[in-house]
mmCIF file of C-alpha atoms and ligand atoms in Angstrom:
data_model
loop_
_atom_site.group_PDB
_atom_site.id
_atom_site.type_symbol
_atom_site.label_atom_id
_atom_site.label_comp_id
_atom_site.label_asym_id
_atom_site.label_seq_id
_atom_site.Cartn_x
_atom_site.Cartn_y
_atom_site.Cartn_z
ATOM 1 C CA UNK A 20 161.382 35.968 -0.819
ATOM 2 C CA UNK A 21 161.307 37.030 -4.476
ATOM 3 C CA UNK A 22 158.517 34.533 -5.109
ATOM 4 C CA UNK A 23 156.469 35.985 -2.270
ATOM 5 C CA UNK A 24 156.793 39.496 -3.721
ATOM 6 C CA UNK A 25 155.782 38.241 -7.127
ATOM 7 C CA UNK A 26 152.744 36.525 -5.631
ATOM 8 C CA UNK A 27 151.735 39.686 -3.775
ATOM 9 C CA UNK A 28 152.214 41.795 -6.915
ATOM 10 C CA UNK A 29 150.040 39.366 -8.856
ATOM 11 C CA UNK A 30 147.259 39.462 -6.254
ATOM 12 C CA UNK A 31 147.403 43.272 -6.191
ATOM 13 C CA UNK A 32 147.180 43.414 -9.975
ATOM 14 C CA UNK A 33 144.020 41.316 -9.888
ATOM 15 C CA UNK A 34 142.509 43.429 -7.130
ATOM 16 C CA UNK A 35 143.202 46.615 -9.120
ATOM 17 C CA UNK A 36 141.772 45.064 -12.268
ATOM 18 C CA UNK A 37 138.679 44.047 -10.360
ATOM 19 C CA UNK A 38 138.195 47.565 -9.068
ATOM 20 C CA UNK A 39 138.689 49.017 -12.556
ATOM 21 C CA UNK A 40 136.314 46.582 -14.236
ATOM 22 C CA UNK A 41 133.810 46.964 -11.406
ATOM 23 C CA UNK A 42 133.943 50.723 -11.946
ATOM 24 C CA UNK A 43 133.319 50.309 -15.656
ATOM 25 C CA UNK A 44 130.344 48.052 -15.074
ATOM 26 C CA UNK A 45 128.478 50.887 -13.347
ATOM 27 C CA UNK A 46 129.288 53.555 -15.931
ATOM 28 C CA UNK A 47 126.186 54.367 -18.008
ATOM 29 C CA UNK A 48 127.988 54.729 -21.329
ATOM 30 C CA UNK A 49 126.005 55.314 -24.524
ATOM 31 C CA UNK A 50 126.448 51.612 -25.404
ATOM 32 C CA UNK A 51 125.068 50.544 -22.031
ATOM 33 C CA UNK A 52 122.149 52.995 -22.305
ATOM 34 C CA UNK A 53 121.251 51.680 -25.756
ATOM 35 C CA UNK A 54 121.540 48.116 -24.484
ATOM 36 C CA UNK A 55 119.167 48.917 -21.588
ATOM 37 C CA UNK A 56 116.909 50.921 -23.893
ATOM 38 C CA UNK A 57 116.552 53.696 -21.351
ATOM 39 C CA UNK A 58 118.121 56.879 -20.110
ATOM 40 C CA UNK A 59 117.686 57.570 -16.388
ATOM 41 C CA UNK A 60 117.487 61.218 -15.362
ATOM 42 C CA UNK A 61 118.020 62.104 -11.703
ATOM 43 C CA UNK A 62 116.356 65.303 -10.547
ATOM 44 C CA UNK A 63 114.587 67.028 -7.688
ATOM 45 C CA UNK A 64 111.167 67.896 -9.031
ATOM 46 C CA UNK A 65 110.282 70.919 -6.906
ATOM 47 C CA UNK A 66 112.167 73.588 -8.813
ATOM 48 C CA UNK A 67 109.763 75.158 -11.303
ATOM 49 C CA UNK A 68 110.065 75.931 -14.169
ATOM 50 C CA UNK A 69 113.052 73.550 -14.535
ATOM 51 C CA UNK A 70 111.265 70.609 -12.878
ATOM 52 C CA UNK A 71 107.924 70.301 -11.124
ATOM 53 C CA UNK A 72 105.114 67.813 -10.941
ATOM 54 C CA UNK A 73 101.998 68.359 -12.969
ATOM 55 C CA UNK A 74 99.175 65.814 -12.964
ATOM 56 C CA UNK A 75 101.422 63.273 -11.220
ATOM 57 C CA UNK A 76 104.114 63.580 -13.920
ATOM 58 C CA UNK A 77 107.443 65.330 -13.731
ATOM 59 C CA UNK A 78 107.554 68.195 -16.222
ATOM 60 C CA UNK A 79 109.778 71.194 -16.869
ATOM 61 C CA UNK A 80 112.560 72.673 -18.990
ATOM 62 C CA UNK A 81 115.022 69.949 -17.913
ATOM 63 C CA UNK A 82 112.461 67.252 -18.708
ATOM 64 C CA UNK A 83 111.885 68.713 -22.180
ATOM 65 C CA UNK A 84 115.655 68.719 -22.740
ATOM 66 C CA UNK A 85 116.030 65.153 -21.415
ATOM 67 C CA UNK A 86 113.279 63.927 -23.741
ATOM 68 C CA UNK A 87 115.281 65.302 -26.685
ATOM 69 C CA UNK A 88 118.473 63.585 -25.489
ATOM 70 C CA UNK A 89 116.567 60.294 -25.152
ATOM 71 C CA UNK A 90 115.016 60.714 -28.610
ATOM 72 C CA UNK A 91 118.421 61.443 -30.169
ATOM 73 C CA UNK A 92 119.752 58.225 -28.595
ATOM 74 C CA UNK A 93 116.643 56.292 -29.582
ATOM 75 C CA UNK A 94 115.834 55.183 -26.017
ATOM 76 C CA UNK A 95 113.067 55.915 -23.544
ATOM 77 C CA UNK A 96 113.420 58.360 -20.671
ATOM 78 C CA UNK A 97 112.934 57.407 -17.042
ATOM 79 C CA UNK A 98 112.865 60.146 -14.389
ATOM 80 C CA UNK A 99 113.841 59.606 -10.769
ATOM 81 C CA UNK A 100 112.842 62.273 -8.277
ATOM 82 C CA UNK A 101 115.213 62.490 -5.299
ATOM 83 C CA UNK A 102 116.688 64.952 -2.785
ATOM 84 C CA UNK A 103 118.823 67.514 -4.629
ATOM 85 C CA UNK A 104 121.781 67.056 -2.307
ATOM 86 C CA UNK A 105 122.000 63.366 -3.226
ATOM 87 C CA UNK A 106 122.227 63.793 -7.010
ATOM 88 C CA UNK A 107 126.003 64.307 -7.343
ATOM 89 C CA UNK A 108 126.850 61.255 -5.225
ATOM 90 C CA UNK A 109 124.296 59.107 -7.028
ATOM 91 C CA UNK A 110 125.774 60.061 -10.415
ATOM 92 C CA UNK A 111 129.260 59.468 -9.045
ATOM 93 C CA UNK A 112 128.368 55.909 -8.081
ATOM 94 C CA UNK A 113 126.676 55.167 -11.410
ATOM 95 C CA UNK A 114 123.049 55.389 -10.245
ATOM 96 C CA UNK A 115 121.146 57.042 -13.067
ATOM 97 C CA UNK A 116 122.584 58.182 -16.385
ATOM 98 C CA UNK A 117 122.762 61.909 -15.706
ATOM 99 C CA UNK A 118 121.665 64.649 -13.343
ATOM 100 C CA UNK A 119 119.481 67.448 -14.735
ATOM 101 C CA UNK A 120 118.194 69.688 -11.982
ATOM 102 C CA UNK A 121 118.816 73.320 -12.833
ATOM 103 C CA UNK A 122 122.219 72.485 -11.456
ATOM 104 C CA UNK A 123 124.745 75.295 -11.314
ATOM 105 C CA UNK A 124 128.283 74.593 -12.420
ATOM 106 C CA UNK A 125 130.632 75.004 -9.446
ATOM 107 C CA UNK A 126 134.326 74.217 -8.965
ATOM 108 C CA UNK A 127 133.458 72.012 -6.020
ATOM 109 C CA UNK A 128 130.973 69.902 -7.975
ATOM 110 C CA UNK A 129 133.469 69.604 -10.843
ATOM 111 C CA UNK A 130 135.658 67.540 -8.511
ATOM 112 C CA UNK A 131 132.990 64.831 -8.444
ATOM 113 C CA UNK A 132 131.173 64.932 -11.802
ATOM 114 C CA UNK A 133 131.685 66.165 -15.359
ATOM 115 C CA UNK A 134 129.440 68.961 -16.630
ATOM 116 C CA UNK A 135 127.949 69.424 -20.090
ATOM 117 C CA UNK A 136 128.043 72.743 -21.885
ATOM 118 C CA UNK A 137 126.042 75.478 -20.138
ATOM 119 C CA UNK A 138 122.416 75.531 -21.343
ATOM 120 C CA UNK A 139 121.006 78.358 -19.210
ATOM 121 C CA UNK A 140 122.161 81.364 -17.238
ATOM 122 C CA UNK A 141 120.762 82.294 -13.842
ATOM 123 C CA UNK A 142 121.237 84.569 -10.864
ATOM 124 C CA UNK A 143 120.580 84.094 -7.185
ATOM 125 C CA UNK A 144 118.051 86.487 -5.675
ATOM 126 C CA UNK A 145 116.817 87.343 -2.182
ATOM 127 C CA UNK A 146 113.112 87.087 -1.379
ATOM 128 C CA UNK A 147 111.537 88.783 1.648
ATOM 129 C CA UNK A 148 107.955 89.557 2.709
ATOM 130 C CA UNK A 149 106.336 92.816 1.591
ATOM 131 C CA UNK A 150 106.291 93.961 5.248
ATOM 132 C CA UNK A 151 110.081 93.613 5.591
ATOM 133 C CA UNK A 152 111.702 96.934 6.522
ATOM 134 C CA UNK A 153 115.266 95.979 7.475
ATOM 135 C CA UNK A 154 116.440 93.883 4.538
ATOM 136 C CA UNK A 155 116.792 96.241 1.569
ATOM 137 C CA UNK A 156 119.988 94.968 -0.046
ATOM 138 C CA UNK A 157 121.896 91.660 0.170
ATOM 139 C CA UNK A 158 124.256 93.342 2.668
ATOM 140 C CA UNK A 159 121.406 93.500 5.175
ATOM 141 C CA UNK A 160 121.325 89.686 5.404
ATOM 142 C CA UNK A 161 124.017 89.604 8.113
ATOM 143 C CA UNK A 162 122.704 88.058 11.368
ATOM 144 C CA UNK A 163 119.347 87.167 9.773
ATOM 145 C CA UNK A 164 117.648 83.774 9.485
ATOM 146 C CA UNK A 165 117.852 82.656 5.854
ATOM 147 C CA UNK A 166 115.894 79.826 4.254
ATOM 148 C CA UNK A 167 117.476 77.742 1.476
ATOM 149 C CA UNK A 168 117.207 74.366 -0.195
ATOM 150 C CA UNK A 169 119.770 71.936 1.261
ATOM 151 C CA UNK A 170 122.911 71.458 -0.788
ATOM 152 C CA UNK A 171 122.214 74.180 -3.348
ATOM 153 C CA UNK A 172 124.373 77.150 -4.274
ATOM 154 C CA UNK A 173 121.929 79.226 -2.162
ATOM 155 C CA UNK A 174 122.938 77.072 0.787
ATOM 156 C CA UNK A 175 126.623 77.732 0.067
ATOM 157 C CA UNK A 176 125.991 81.462 -0.366
ATOM 158 C CA UNK A 177 123.883 81.846 2.783
ATOM 159 C CA UNK A 178 126.323 79.785 4.847
ATOM 160 C CA UNK A 179 128.963 82.432 4.098
ATOM 161 C CA UNK A 180 126.796 85.358 5.275
ATOM 162 C CA UNK A 181 128.203 86.734 8.508
ATOM 163 C CA UNK A 182 126.232 85.801 11.597
ATOM 164 C CA UNK A 183 123.329 84.387 9.586
ATOM 165 C CA UNK A 184 121.400 81.347 10.778
ATOM 166 C CA UNK A 185 120.528 78.989 7.970
ATOM 167 C CA UNK A 186 117.293 77.010 7.847
ATOM 168 C CA UNK A 187 117.604 74.213 5.313
ATOM 169 C CA UNK A 188 114.558 72.783 3.511
ATOM 170 C CA UNK A 189 114.010 69.903 1.113
ATOM 171 C CA UNK A 190 113.031 72.372 -1.613
ATOM 172 C CA UNK A 191 112.643 76.087 -2.274
ATOM 173 C CA UNK A 192 108.850 75.957 -2.153
ATOM 174 C CA UNK A 193 109.022 74.861 1.499
ATOM 175 C CA UNK A 194 111.577 77.605 2.157
ATOM 176 C CA UNK A 195 109.107 80.121 0.675
ATOM 177 C CA UNK A 196 106.360 78.795 2.974
ATOM 178 C CA UNK A 197 108.689 79.296 5.942
ATOM 179 C CA UNK A 198 109.249 82.881 4.806
ATOM 180 C CA UNK A 199 105.491 83.489 4.598
ATOM 181 C CA UNK A 200 104.923 82.098 8.061
ATOM 182 C CA UNK A 201 107.754 84.159 9.567
ATOM 183 C CA UNK A 202 110.079 81.258 10.367
ATOM 184 C CA UNK A 203 112.845 82.864 8.273
ATOM 185 C CA UNK A 204 113.455 86.489 7.267
ATOM 186 C CA UNK A 205 114.709 85.835 3.746
ATOM 187 C CA UNK A 206 115.069 83.121 1.126
ATOM 188 C CA UNK A 207 117.942 82.922 -1.358
ATOM 189 C CA UNK A 208 116.789 81.279 -4.580
ATOM 190 C CA UNK A 209 117.468 81.015 -8.331
ATOM 191 C CA UNK A 210 115.943 83.609 -10.676
ATOM 192 C CA UNK A 211 113.261 81.676 -12.584
ATOM 193 C CA UNK A 212 112.135 79.758 -9.496
ATOM 194 C CA UNK A 213 111.870 83.084 -7.681
ATOM 195 C CA UNK A 214 109.561 84.283 -10.497
ATOM 196 C CA UNK A 215 107.343 81.245 -9.940
ATOM 197 C CA UNK A 216 107.289 81.737 -6.165
ATOM 198 C CA UNK A 217 106.448 85.441 -6.562
ATOM 199 C CA UNK A 218 103.662 84.677 -9.045
ATOM 200 C CA UNK A 219 102.029 82.313 -6.566
ATOM 201 C CA UNK A 220 102.686 84.402 -3.437
ATOM 202 C CA UNK A 221 101.757 88.090 -3.803
ATOM 203 C CA UNK A 222 102.891 88.831 -0.226
ATOM 204 C CA UNK A 223 106.526 88.084 -1.138
ATOM 205 C CA UNK A 224 108.892 90.484 -2.919
ATOM 206 C CA UNK A 225 112.385 90.273 -4.420
ATOM 207 C CA UNK A 226 115.350 92.543 -3.781
ATOM 208 C CA UNK A 227 116.501 94.271 -6.974
ATOM 209 C CA UNK A 228 120.154 93.418 -6.518
ATOM 210 C CA UNK A 229 121.111 89.842 -7.486
ATOM 211 C CA UNK A 230 123.712 87.941 -5.480
ATOM 212 C CA UNK A 231 125.571 85.870 -8.033
ATOM 213 C CA UNK A 232 125.657 84.834 -11.686
ATOM 214 C CA UNK A 233 125.463 81.120 -12.387
ATOM 215 C CA UNK A 234 125.280 78.753 -15.329
ATOM 216 C CA UNK A 235 123.273 75.528 -15.475
ATOM 217 C CA UNK A 236 124.560 72.272 -16.920
ATOM 218 C CA UNK A 237 123.807 68.559 -16.952
ATOM 219 C CA UNK A 238 126.172 66.333 -14.967
ATOM 220 C CA UNK A 239 127.453 62.844 -15.753
ATOM 221 C CA UNK A 240 129.816 60.433 -14.053
ATOM 222 C CA UNK A 241 133.436 61.554 -14.374
ATOM 223 C CA UNK A 242 135.010 60.220 -17.563
ATOM 224 C CA UNK A 243 131.706 59.164 -19.173
ATOM 225 C CA UNK A 244 132.696 60.936 -22.398
ATOM 226 C CA UNK A 245 130.425 58.991 -24.754
ATOM 227 C CA UNK A 246 127.338 60.155 -22.873
ATOM 228 C CA UNK A 247 128.706 63.661 -22.330
ATOM 229 C CA UNK A 248 129.364 64.038 -26.082
ATOM 230 C CA UNK A 249 125.829 62.863 -26.884
ATOM 231 C CA UNK A 250 124.315 65.282 -24.347
ATOM 232 C CA UNK A 251 126.425 68.177 -25.662
ATOM 233 C CA UNK A 252 125.382 67.421 -29.242
ATOM 234 C CA UNK A 253 121.688 67.552 -28.287
ATOM 235 C CA UNK A 254 122.169 70.690 -26.171
ATOM 236 C CA UNK A 255 124.009 72.454 -29.003
ATOM 237 C CA UNK A 256 121.178 71.623 -31.384
ATOM 238 C CA UNK A 257 118.548 72.839 -28.876
ATOM 239 C CA UNK A 258 120.407 76.067 -28.090
ATOM 240 C CA UNK A 259 121.065 76.918 -31.757
ATOM 241 C CA UNK A 260 117.505 76.216 -32.877
ATOM 242 C CA UNK A 261 116.017 78.350 -30.078
ATOM 243 C CA UNK A 262 114.326 75.277 -28.582
ATOM 244 C CA UNK A 263 115.615 75.889 -25.052
ATOM 245 C CA UNK A 264 114.026 79.332 -25.119
ATOM 246 C CA UNK A 265 110.804 77.703 -26.298
ATOM 247 C CA UNK A 266 110.954 75.220 -23.393
ATOM 248 C CA UNK A 267 111.466 78.154 -21.017
ATOM 249 C CA UNK A 268 108.438 79.980 -22.402
ATOM 250 C CA UNK A 269 106.290 76.837 -22.225
ATOM 251 C CA UNK A 270 107.112 76.036 -18.613
ATOM 252 C CA UNK A 271 106.992 79.448 -16.914
ATOM 253 C CA UNK A 272 103.617 78.958 -15.312
ATOM 254 C CA UNK A 273 104.285 75.615 -13.635
ATOM 255 C CA UNK A 274 103.888 76.624 -10.011
ATOM 256 C CA UNK A 275 101.414 79.449 -10.550
ATOM 257 C CA UNK A 276 99.145 77.081 -12.489
ATOM 258 C CA UNK A 277 99.334 74.165 -10.107
ATOM 259 C CA UNK A 278 98.503 76.385 -7.139
ATOM 260 C CA UNK A 279 95.607 78.130 -8.877
ATOM 261 C CA UNK A 280 92.093 77.693 -7.507
ATOM 262 C CA UNK A 281 89.942 75.583 -9.798
ATOM 263 C CA UNK A 282 87.764 77.781 -12.015
ATOM 264 C CA UNK A 283 84.007 77.765 -11.284
HETATM 265 N N1 LIG B 26 120.945 76.116 -9.174
HETATM 266 C C1 LIG B 26 120.994 75.731 -7.810
HETATM 267 C C2 LIG B 26 122.124 74.783 -7.536
HETATM 268 O O1 LIG B 26 122.690 74.228 -8.402
HETATM 269 C C3 LIG B 26 119.689 75.154 -7.302
HETATM 270 C C4 LIG B 26 119.215 73.939 -8.032
HETATM 271 C C5 LIG B 26 118.052 73.263 -7.355
HETATM 272 N N2 LIG B 26 117.495 72.320 -8.235
HETATM 273 C C6 LIG B 26 116.436 71.492 -7.980
HETATM 274 N N3 LIG B 26 115.998 70.729 -8.922
HETATM 275 N N4 LIG B 26 115.878 71.503 -6.803
HETATM 276 O O2 LIG B 26 122.470 74.549 -6.434
#
């Protein structure tokens, strides 16, 4: 009997070890990243000015930051564009090195990933059409149809609005189109992206009163401290040297530019 227990204990030990080692194998530590020679950024590139496509390339504030992290590590940067709501799970399972997607720090997300230091502050705002007469403050959203991007903090916020029906889109630009065409009465969206949407769509307006204050950070797999430390070191340097502000200034016209009519 004793022997049997010992045998079972031994088998269990090996199984546990296997799981642990297997877990380690998928963790993109700094050593692993240097070995591979590349840093893989997961994002959802329809969130100007943080990420957008320009001339077939992904650009934006987060891309500028990621390039600096890659340079500091001496590796090249690869960007993978994917649905926003899949980023946390992908990072959790070791796909990609980090998530950089204008991602707000939330308690819920902290259960699944580790966040870097905060590199930007934001607020959620409500957009409506300029013919809207009933929605004047966020309190008027009750019982309305609200457009959001799936899996974002806007989604969480809107889902809590009493009686509201939520229409979920793959990105905020599609949600803004739905607002223009009357499919939804309002869109809840992050501050800088709302600026971009307003610049490109003169028939949309923003309510003065913001809904919530948020902070953006980069996420890594839980416990990946070597990478988190490297990211935080680069972010600290970029924040202190005013570089992040420079990236913000350089990327503000992403959407407005790409939707502009060609001159001449
Ligand atoms: N800040 C919001 C959030 O964390 C929206 C981010 C959307 N980002 C994107 N790249 N589409 O939920």
